[in-house]
Amino acid sequence: MKDILDKVNRNDGQTVPDGYFDDFATRMAASLPEREWERETPRVLPRSVWQRVRPYIYLAAMFMGVWCMMKMFDLMRPDASGLSFDSNPVLAAAVGNDYFVSDYVIGEGDIDQYQLMEDLYETGFVPVDYDYTDDDSHYSEI
């Protein structure tokens, strides 16, 4: 493109003299007025104890936050310790019973909800004996 403009001897008006930008920064700095704060010598203030310790305190707080978050995830995890055969003899007896495994686990028998409740009542299960919640506020007066 520049060759075409040179051939026709046409100047587009967007040129600068040669060497104009070589010392532009020094000329610009010399032409600006000097400010009051530029004349003062900079004072270096000593860093306080808090300024020196602050990054380490923030780092420790971050790690404590991550630890607390991981602890909360661990506490919210369902407890699987009650499902071991060593600590739960009822579970061990149920798995050892062929009738229970074939009817309730494998599902060979066609047991509906009514039959399940009948079997529970026959074994002595009474729902009123069990307290499901600590707070009875969800029950309404009839």
mmCIF file with all atom_site columns, C-alpha atoms in Angstrom:
data_model
loop_
_atom_site.group_PDB
_atom_site.id
_atom_site.type_symbol
_atom_site.label_atom_id
_atom_site.label_alt_id
_atom_site.label_comp_id
_atom_site.label_asym_id
_atom_site.label_entity_id
_atom_site.label_seq_id
_atom_site.pdbx_PDB_ins_code
_atom_site.Cartn_x
_atom_site.Cartn_y
_atom_site.Cartn_z
_atom_site.occupancy
_atom_site.B_iso_or_equiv
_atom_site.pdbx_formal_charge
_atom_site.auth_seq_id
_atom_site.auth_comp_id
_atom_site.auth_asym_id
_atom_site.auth_atom_id
_atom_site.pdbx_PDB_model_num
ATOM 1   C CA . MET A 1 1   ? 0.000   0.000   0.000  1.00 0.00 ? 1   MET A CA 1
ATOM 2   C CA . LYS A 1 2   ? 2.812   2.400   0.879  1.00 0.00 ? 2   LYS A CA 1
ATOM 3   C CA . ASP A 1 3   ? 4.480   1.676   -2.461 1.00 0.00 ? 3   ASP A CA 1
ATOM 4   C CA . ILE A 1 4   ? 1.322   2.708   -4.305 1.00 0.00 ? 4   ILE A CA 1
ATOM 5   C CA . LEU A 1 5   ? 1.130   6.013   -2.418 1.00 0.00 ? 5   LEU A CA 1
ATOM 6   C CA . ASP A 1 6   ? 4.816   6.689   -3.122 1.00 0.00 ? 6   ASP A CA 1
ATOM 7   C CA . LYS A 1 7   ? 4.294   6.035   -6.833 1.00 0.00 ? 7   LYS A CA 1
ATOM 8   C CA . VAL A 1 8   ? 1.483   8.557   -7.086 1.00 0.00 ? 8   VAL A CA 1
ATOM 9   C CA . ASN A 1 9   ? 3.337   10.992  -4.793 1.00 0.00 ? 9   ASN A CA 1
ATOM 10  C CA . ARG A 1 10  ? 0.414   11.348  -2.452 1.00 0.00 ? 10  ARG A CA 1
ATOM 11  C CA . ASN A 1 11  ? 0.794   12.188  1.282  1.00 0.00 ? 11  ASN A CA 1
ATOM 12  C CA . ASP A 1 12  ? -2.060  11.018  3.531  1.00 0.00 ? 12  ASP A CA 1
ATOM 13  C CA . GLY A 1 13  ? -1.253  13.485  6.328  1.00 0.00 ? 13  GLY A CA 1
ATOM 14  C CA . GLN A 1 14  ? -0.515  10.861  8.966  1.00 0.00 ? 14  GLN A CA 1
ATOM 15  C CA . THR A 1 15  ? 3.237   11.080  9.017  1.00 0.00 ? 15  THR A CA 1
ATOM 16  C CA . VAL A 1 16  ? 5.635   12.505  11.582 1.00 0.00 ? 16  VAL A CA 1
ATOM 17  C CA . PRO A 1 17  ? 9.093   13.889  11.069 1.00 0.00 ? 17  PRO A CA 1
ATOM 18  C CA . ASP A 1 18  ? 11.978  11.404  11.239 1.00 0.00 ? 18  ASP A CA 1
ATOM 19  C CA . GLY A 1 19  ? 13.277  10.865  14.821 1.00 0.00 ? 19  GLY A CA 1
ATOM 20  C CA . TYR A 1 20  ? 10.264  12.573  16.426 1.00 0.00 ? 20  TYR A CA 1
ATOM 21  C CA . PHE A 1 21  ? 9.544   9.726   18.887 1.00 0.00 ? 21  PHE A CA 1
ATOM 22  C CA . ASP A 1 22  ? 13.204  9.064   19.771 1.00 0.00 ? 22  ASP A CA 1
ATOM 23  C CA . ASP A 1 23  ? 13.282  11.581  22.639 1.00 0.00 ? 23  ASP A CA 1
ATOM 24  C CA . PHE A 1 24  ? 9.526   12.109  23.041 1.00 0.00 ? 24  PHE A CA 1
ATOM 25  C CA . ALA A 1 25  ? 9.367   10.835  26.662 1.00 0.00 ? 25  ALA A CA 1
ATOM 26  C CA . THR A 1 26  ? 12.078  13.185  27.899 1.00 0.00 ? 26  THR A CA 1
ATOM 27  C CA . ARG A 1 27  ? 10.551  16.188  26.131 1.00 0.00 ? 27  ARG A CA 1
ATOM 28  C CA . MET A 1 28  ? 7.086   15.354  27.546 1.00 0.00 ? 28  MET A CA 1
ATOM 29  C CA . ALA A 1 29  ? 8.421   14.995  31.112 1.00 0.00 ? 29  ALA A CA 1
ATOM 30  C CA . ALA A 1 30  ? 10.239  18.335  30.791 1.00 0.00 ? 30  ALA A CA 1
ATOM 31  C CA . SER A 1 31  ? 7.105   20.138  29.579 1.00 0.00 ? 31  SER A CA 1
ATOM 32  C CA . LEU A 1 32  ? 4.878   18.978  32.493 1.00 0.00 ? 32  LEU A CA 1
ATOM 33  C CA . PRO A 1 33  ? 4.709   21.239  35.577 1.00 0.00 ? 33  PRO A CA 1
ATOM 34  C CA . GLU A 1 34  ? 6.323   19.925  38.732 1.00 0.00 ? 34  GLU A CA 1
ATOM 35  C CA . ARG A 1 35  ? 3.913   18.971  41.520 1.00 0.00 ? 35  ARG A CA 1
ATOM 36  C CA . GLU A 1 36  ? 4.375   19.625  45.210 1.00 0.00 ? 36  GLU A CA 1
ATOM 37  C CA . TRP A 1 37  ? 4.367   15.958  46.199 1.00 0.00 ? 37  TRP A CA 1
ATOM 38  C CA . GLU A 1 38  ? 7.121   15.263  43.648 1.00 0.00 ? 38  GLU A CA 1
ATOM 39  C CA . ARG A 1 39  ? 9.515   17.619  45.468 1.00 0.00 ? 39  ARG A CA 1
ATOM 40  C CA . GLU A 1 40  ? 9.149   15.828  48.801 1.00 0.00 ? 40  GLU A CA 1
ATOM 41  C CA . THR A 1 41  ? 11.414  12.930  49.535 1.00 0.00 ? 41  THR A CA 1
ATOM 42  C CA . PRO A 1 42  ? 9.457   9.728   50.013 1.00 0.00 ? 42  PRO A CA 1
ATOM 43  C CA . ARG A 1 43  ? 9.291   8.491   53.579 1.00 0.00 ? 43  ARG A CA 1
ATOM 44  C CA . VAL A 1 44  ? 9.460   4.785   54.188 1.00 0.00 ? 44  VAL A CA 1
ATOM 45  C CA . LEU A 1 45  ? 7.323   3.900   57.157 1.00 0.00 ? 45  LEU A CA 1
ATOM 46  C CA . PRO A 1 46  ? 8.275   0.847   59.193 1.00 0.00 ? 46  PRO A CA 1
ATOM 47  C CA . ARG A 1 47  ? 5.868   -2.055  58.872 1.00 0.00 ? 47  ARG A CA 1
ATOM 48  C CA . SER A 1 48  ? 3.863   -2.820  61.952 1.00 0.00 ? 48  SER A CA 1
ATOM 49  C CA . VAL A 1 49  ? 3.713   -6.263  63.509 1.00 0.00 ? 49  VAL A CA 1
ATOM 50  C CA . TRP A 1 50  ? 0.215   -6.783  62.110 1.00 0.00 ? 50  TRP A CA 1
ATOM 51  C CA . GLN A 1 51  ? 1.362   -5.958  58.579 1.00 0.00 ? 51  GLN A CA 1
ATOM 52  C CA . ARG A 1 52  ? 4.139   -8.542  58.854 1.00 0.00 ? 52  ARG A CA 1
ATOM 53  C CA . VAL A 1 53  ? 1.992   -11.272 60.440 1.00 0.00 ? 53  VAL A CA 1
ATOM 54  C CA . ARG A 1 54  ? -1.219  -10.683 58.465 1.00 0.00 ? 54  ARG A CA 1
ATOM 55  C CA . PRO A 1 55  ? -0.422  -12.977 55.477 1.00 0.00 ? 55  PRO A CA 1
ATOM 56  C CA . TYR A 1 56  ? 0.357   -15.864 57.820 1.00 0.00 ? 56  TYR A CA 1
ATOM 57  C CA . ILE A 1 57  ? -2.816  -15.277 59.853 1.00 0.00 ? 57  ILE A CA 1
ATOM 58  C CA . TYR A 1 58  ? -4.886  -15.238 56.652 1.00 0.00 ? 58  TYR A CA 1
ATOM 59  C CA . LEU A 1 59  ? -3.205  -18.443 55.483 1.00 0.00 ? 59  LEU A CA 1
ATOM 60  C CA . ALA A 1 60  ? -3.902  -20.162 58.813 1.00 0.00 ? 60  ALA A CA 1
ATOM 61  C CA . ALA A 1 61  ? -7.526  -18.990 58.716 1.00 0.00 ? 61  ALA A CA 1
ATOM 62  C CA . MET A 1 62  ? -7.918  -20.372 55.200 1.00 0.00 ? 62  MET A CA 1
ATOM 63  C CA . PHE A 1 63  ? -6.577  -23.776 56.256 1.00 0.00 ? 63  PHE A CA 1
ATOM 64  C CA . MET A 1 64  ? -8.828  -23.794 59.322 1.00 0.00 ? 64  MET A CA 1
ATOM 65  C CA . GLY A 1 65  ? -11.808 -23.033 57.077 1.00 0.00 ? 65  GLY A CA 1
ATOM 66  C CA . VAL A 1 66  ? -10.927 -25.917 54.778 1.00 0.00 ? 66  VAL A CA 1
ATOM 67  C CA . TRP A 1 67  ? -10.466 -28.214 57.791 1.00 0.00 ? 67  TRP A CA 1
ATOM 68  C CA . CYS A 1 68  ? -13.855 -27.200 59.246 1.00 0.00 ? 68  CYS A CA 1
ATOM 69  C CA . MET A 1 69  ? -15.527 -27.737 55.885 1.00 0.00 ? 69  MET A CA 1
ATOM 70  C CA . MET A 1 70  ? -14.014 -31.226 55.569 1.00 0.00 ? 70  MET A CA 1
ATOM 71  C CA . LYS A 1 71  ? -15.039 -32.001 59.173 1.00 0.00 ? 71  LYS A CA 1
ATOM 72  C CA . MET A 1 72  ? -18.623 -30.958 58.414 1.00 0.00 ? 72  MET A CA 1
ATOM 73  C CA . PHE A 1 73  ? -18.690 -33.174 55.321 1.00 0.00 ? 73  PHE A CA 1
ATOM 74  C CA . ASP A 1 74  ? -17.435 -36.030 57.466 1.00 0.00 ? 74  ASP A CA 1
ATOM 75  C CA . LEU A 1 75  ? -20.090 -35.409 60.134 1.00 0.00 ? 75  LEU A CA 1
ATOM 76  C CA . MET A 1 76  ? -22.889 -35.256 57.551 1.00 0.00 ? 76  MET A CA 1
ATOM 77  C CA . ARG A 1 77  ? -21.836 -38.560 56.011 1.00 0.00 ? 77  ARG A CA 1
ATOM 78  C CA . PRO A 1 78  ? -24.209 -41.406 56.893 1.00 0.00 ? 78  PRO A CA 1
ATOM 79  C CA . ASP A 1 79  ? -22.853 -43.524 59.706 1.00 0.00 ? 79  ASP A CA 1
ATOM 80  C CA . ALA A 1 80  ? -21.996 -46.973 58.412 1.00 0.00 ? 80  ALA A CA 1
ATOM 81  C CA . SER A 1 81  ? -20.678 -48.300 61.724 1.00 0.00 ? 81  SER A CA 1
ATOM 82  C CA . GLY A 1 82  ? -24.141 -49.583 62.754 1.00 0.00 ? 82  GLY A CA 1
ATOM 83  C CA . LEU A 1 83  ? -24.296 -51.797 59.665 1.00 0.00 ? 83  LEU A CA 1
ATOM 84  C CA . SER A 1 84  ? -21.394 -54.048 60.617 1.00 0.00 ? 84  SER A CA 1
ATOM 85  C CA . PHE A 1 85  ? -22.194 -57.573 61.739 1.00 0.00 ? 85  PHE A CA 1
ATOM 86  C CA . ASP A 1 86  ? -19.822 -57.318 64.713 1.00 0.00 ? 86  ASP A CA 1
ATOM 87  C CA . SER A 1 87  ? -21.654 -54.449 66.411 1.00 0.00 ? 87  SER A CA 1
ATOM 88  C CA . ASN A 1 88  ? -25.230 -55.331 65.386 1.00 0.00 ? 88  ASN A CA 1
ATOM 89  C CA . PRO A 1 89  ? -26.394 -58.840 66.366 1.00 0.00 ? 89  PRO A CA 1
ATOM 90  C CA . VAL A 1 90  ? -29.919 -58.222 65.019 1.00 0.00 ? 90  VAL A CA 1
ATOM 91  C CA . LEU A 1 91  ? -28.512 -57.593 61.553 1.00 0.00 ? 91  LEU A CA 1
ATOM 92  C CA . ALA A 1 92  ? -26.336 -60.692 61.778 1.00 0.00 ? 92  ALA A CA 1
ATOM 93  C CA . ALA A 1 93  ? -29.338 -62.802 62.816 1.00 0.00 ? 93  ALA A CA 1
ATOM 94  C CA . ALA A 1 94  ? -31.504 -61.373 60.009 1.00 0.00 ? 94  ALA A CA 1
ATOM 95  C CA . VAL A 1 95  ? -28.926 -62.123 57.334 1.00 0.00 ? 95  VAL A CA 1
ATOM 96  C CA . GLY A 1 96  ? -28.483 -65.614 58.786 1.00 0.00 ? 96  GLY A CA 1
ATOM 97  C CA . ASN A 1 97  ? -32.219 -66.314 58.527 1.00 0.00 ? 97  ASN A CA 1
ATOM 98  C CA . ASP A 1 98  ? -33.066 -67.954 55.179 1.00 0.00 ? 98  ASP A CA 1
ATOM 99  C CA . TYR A 1 99  ? -36.734 -66.905 55.407 1.00 0.00 ? 99  TYR A CA 1
ATOM 100 C CA . PHE A 1 100 ? -35.795 -63.223 55.845 1.00 0.00 ? 100 PHE A CA 1
ATOM 101 C CA . VAL A 1 101 ? -33.245 -63.226 53.021 1.00 0.00 ? 101 VAL A CA 1
ATOM 102 C CA . SER A 1 102 ? -35.497 -65.017 50.528 1.00 0.00 ? 102 SER A CA 1
ATOM 103 C CA . ASP A 1 103 ? -38.603 -62.923 51.246 1.00 0.00 ? 103 ASP A CA 1
ATOM 104 C CA . TYR A 1 104 ? -37.277 -59.449 52.061 1.00 0.00 ? 104 TYR A CA 1
ATOM 105 C CA . VAL A 1 105 ? -33.883 -59.176 50.396 1.00 0.00 ? 105 VAL A CA 1
ATOM 106 C CA . ILE A 1 106 ? -34.147 -61.301 47.272 1.00 0.00 ? 106 ILE A CA 1
ATOM 107 C CA . GLY A 1 107 ? -37.858 -60.716 46.941 1.00 0.00 ? 107 GLY A CA 1
ATOM 108 C CA . GLU A 1 108 ? -38.862 -64.219 45.909 1.00 0.00 ? 108 GLU A CA 1
ATOM 109 C CA . GLY A 1 109 ? -42.028 -63.948 47.954 1.00 0.00 ? 109 GLY A CA 1
ATOM 110 C CA . ASP A 1 110 ? -44.699 -61.487 46.931 1.00 0.00 ? 110 ASP A CA 1
ATOM 111 C CA . ILE A 1 111 ? -44.959 -59.451 50.155 1.00 0.00 ? 111 ILE A CA 1
ATOM 112 C CA . ASP A 1 112 ? -47.010 -56.300 50.169 1.00 0.00 ? 112 ASP A CA 1
ATOM 113 C CA . GLN A 1 113 ? -47.002 -53.522 52.743 1.00 0.00 ? 113 GLN A CA 1
ATOM 114 C CA . TYR A 1 114 ? -49.894 -55.042 54.697 1.00 0.00 ? 114 TYR A CA 1
ATOM 115 C CA . GLN A 1 115 ? -48.096 -58.380 55.063 1.00 0.00 ? 115 GLN A CA 1
ATOM 116 C CA . LEU A 1 116 ? -44.922 -56.607 56.178 1.00 0.00 ? 116 LEU A CA 1
ATOM 117 C CA . MET A 1 117 ? -46.797 -54.699 58.890 1.00 0.00 ? 117 MET A CA 1
ATOM 118 C CA . GLU A 1 118 ? -48.501 -57.942 60.016 1.00 0.00 ? 118 GLU A CA 1
ATOM 119 C CA . ASP A 1 119 ? -45.118 -59.633 60.368 1.00 0.00 ? 119 ASP A CA 1
ATOM 120 C CA . LEU A 1 120 ? -43.759 -56.693 62.355 1.00 0.00 ? 120 LEU A CA 1
ATOM 121 C CA . TYR A 1 121 ? -46.699 -56.669 64.751 1.00 0.00 ? 121 TYR A CA 1
ATOM 122 C CA . GLU A 1 122 ? -46.417 -60.425 65.245 1.00 0.00 ? 122 GLU A CA 1
ATOM 123 C CA . THR A 1 123 ? -42.791 -60.024 66.301 1.00 0.00 ? 123 THR A CA 1
ATOM 124 C CA . GLY A 1 124 ? -43.776 -57.385 68.889 1.00 0.00 ? 124 GLY A CA 1
ATOM 125 C CA . PHE A 1 125 ? -43.120 -54.155 66.992 1.00 0.00 ? 125 PHE A CA 1
ATOM 126 C CA . VAL A 1 126 ? -45.247 -51.250 68.239 1.00 0.00 ? 126 VAL A CA 1
ATOM 127 C CA . PRO A 1 127 ? -44.629 -47.932 66.434 1.00 0.00 ? 127 PRO A CA 1
ATOM 128 C CA . VAL A 1 128 ? -45.716 -45.857 69.440 1.00 0.00 ? 128 VAL A CA 1
ATOM 129 C CA . ASP A 1 129 ? -42.797 -47.232 71.464 1.00 0.00 ? 129 ASP A CA 1
ATOM 130 C CA . TYR A 1 130 ? -40.263 -45.546 69.173 1.00 0.00 ? 130 TYR A CA 1
ATOM 131 C CA . ASP A 1 131 ? -39.530 -41.823 69.360 1.00 0.00 ? 131 ASP A CA 1
ATOM 132 C CA . TYR A 1 132 ? -38.613 -40.799 65.825 1.00 0.00 ? 132 TYR A CA 1
ATOM 133 C CA . THR A 1 133 ? -37.926 -37.137 66.550 1.00 0.00 ? 133 THR A CA 1
ATOM 134 C CA . ASP A 1 134 ? -36.830 -35.071 69.502 1.00 0.00 ? 134 ASP A CA 1
ATOM 135 C CA . ASP A 1 135 ? -39.218 -32.304 68.538 1.00 0.00 ? 135 ASP A CA 1
ATOM 136 C CA . ASP A 1 136 ? -42.957 -32.985 68.382 1.00 0.00 ? 136 ASP A CA 1
ATOM 137 C CA . SER A 1 137 ? -43.772 -29.555 66.946 1.00 0.00 ? 137 SER A CA 1
ATOM 138 C CA . HIS A 1 138 ? -44.674 -31.042 63.559 1.00 0.00 ? 138 HIS A CA 1
ATOM 139 C CA . TYR A 1 139 ? -47.702 -32.836 65.060 1.00 0.00 ? 139 TYR A CA 1
ATOM 140 C CA . SER A 1 140 ? -50.885 -30.822 64.898 1.00 0.00 ? 140 SER A CA 1
ATOM 141 C CA . GLU A 1 141 ? -53.840 -30.967 67.238 1.00 0.00 ? 141 GLU A CA 1
ATOM 142 C CA . ILE A 1 142 ? -56.797 -32.858 65.792 1.00 0.00 ? 142 ILE A CA 1
#
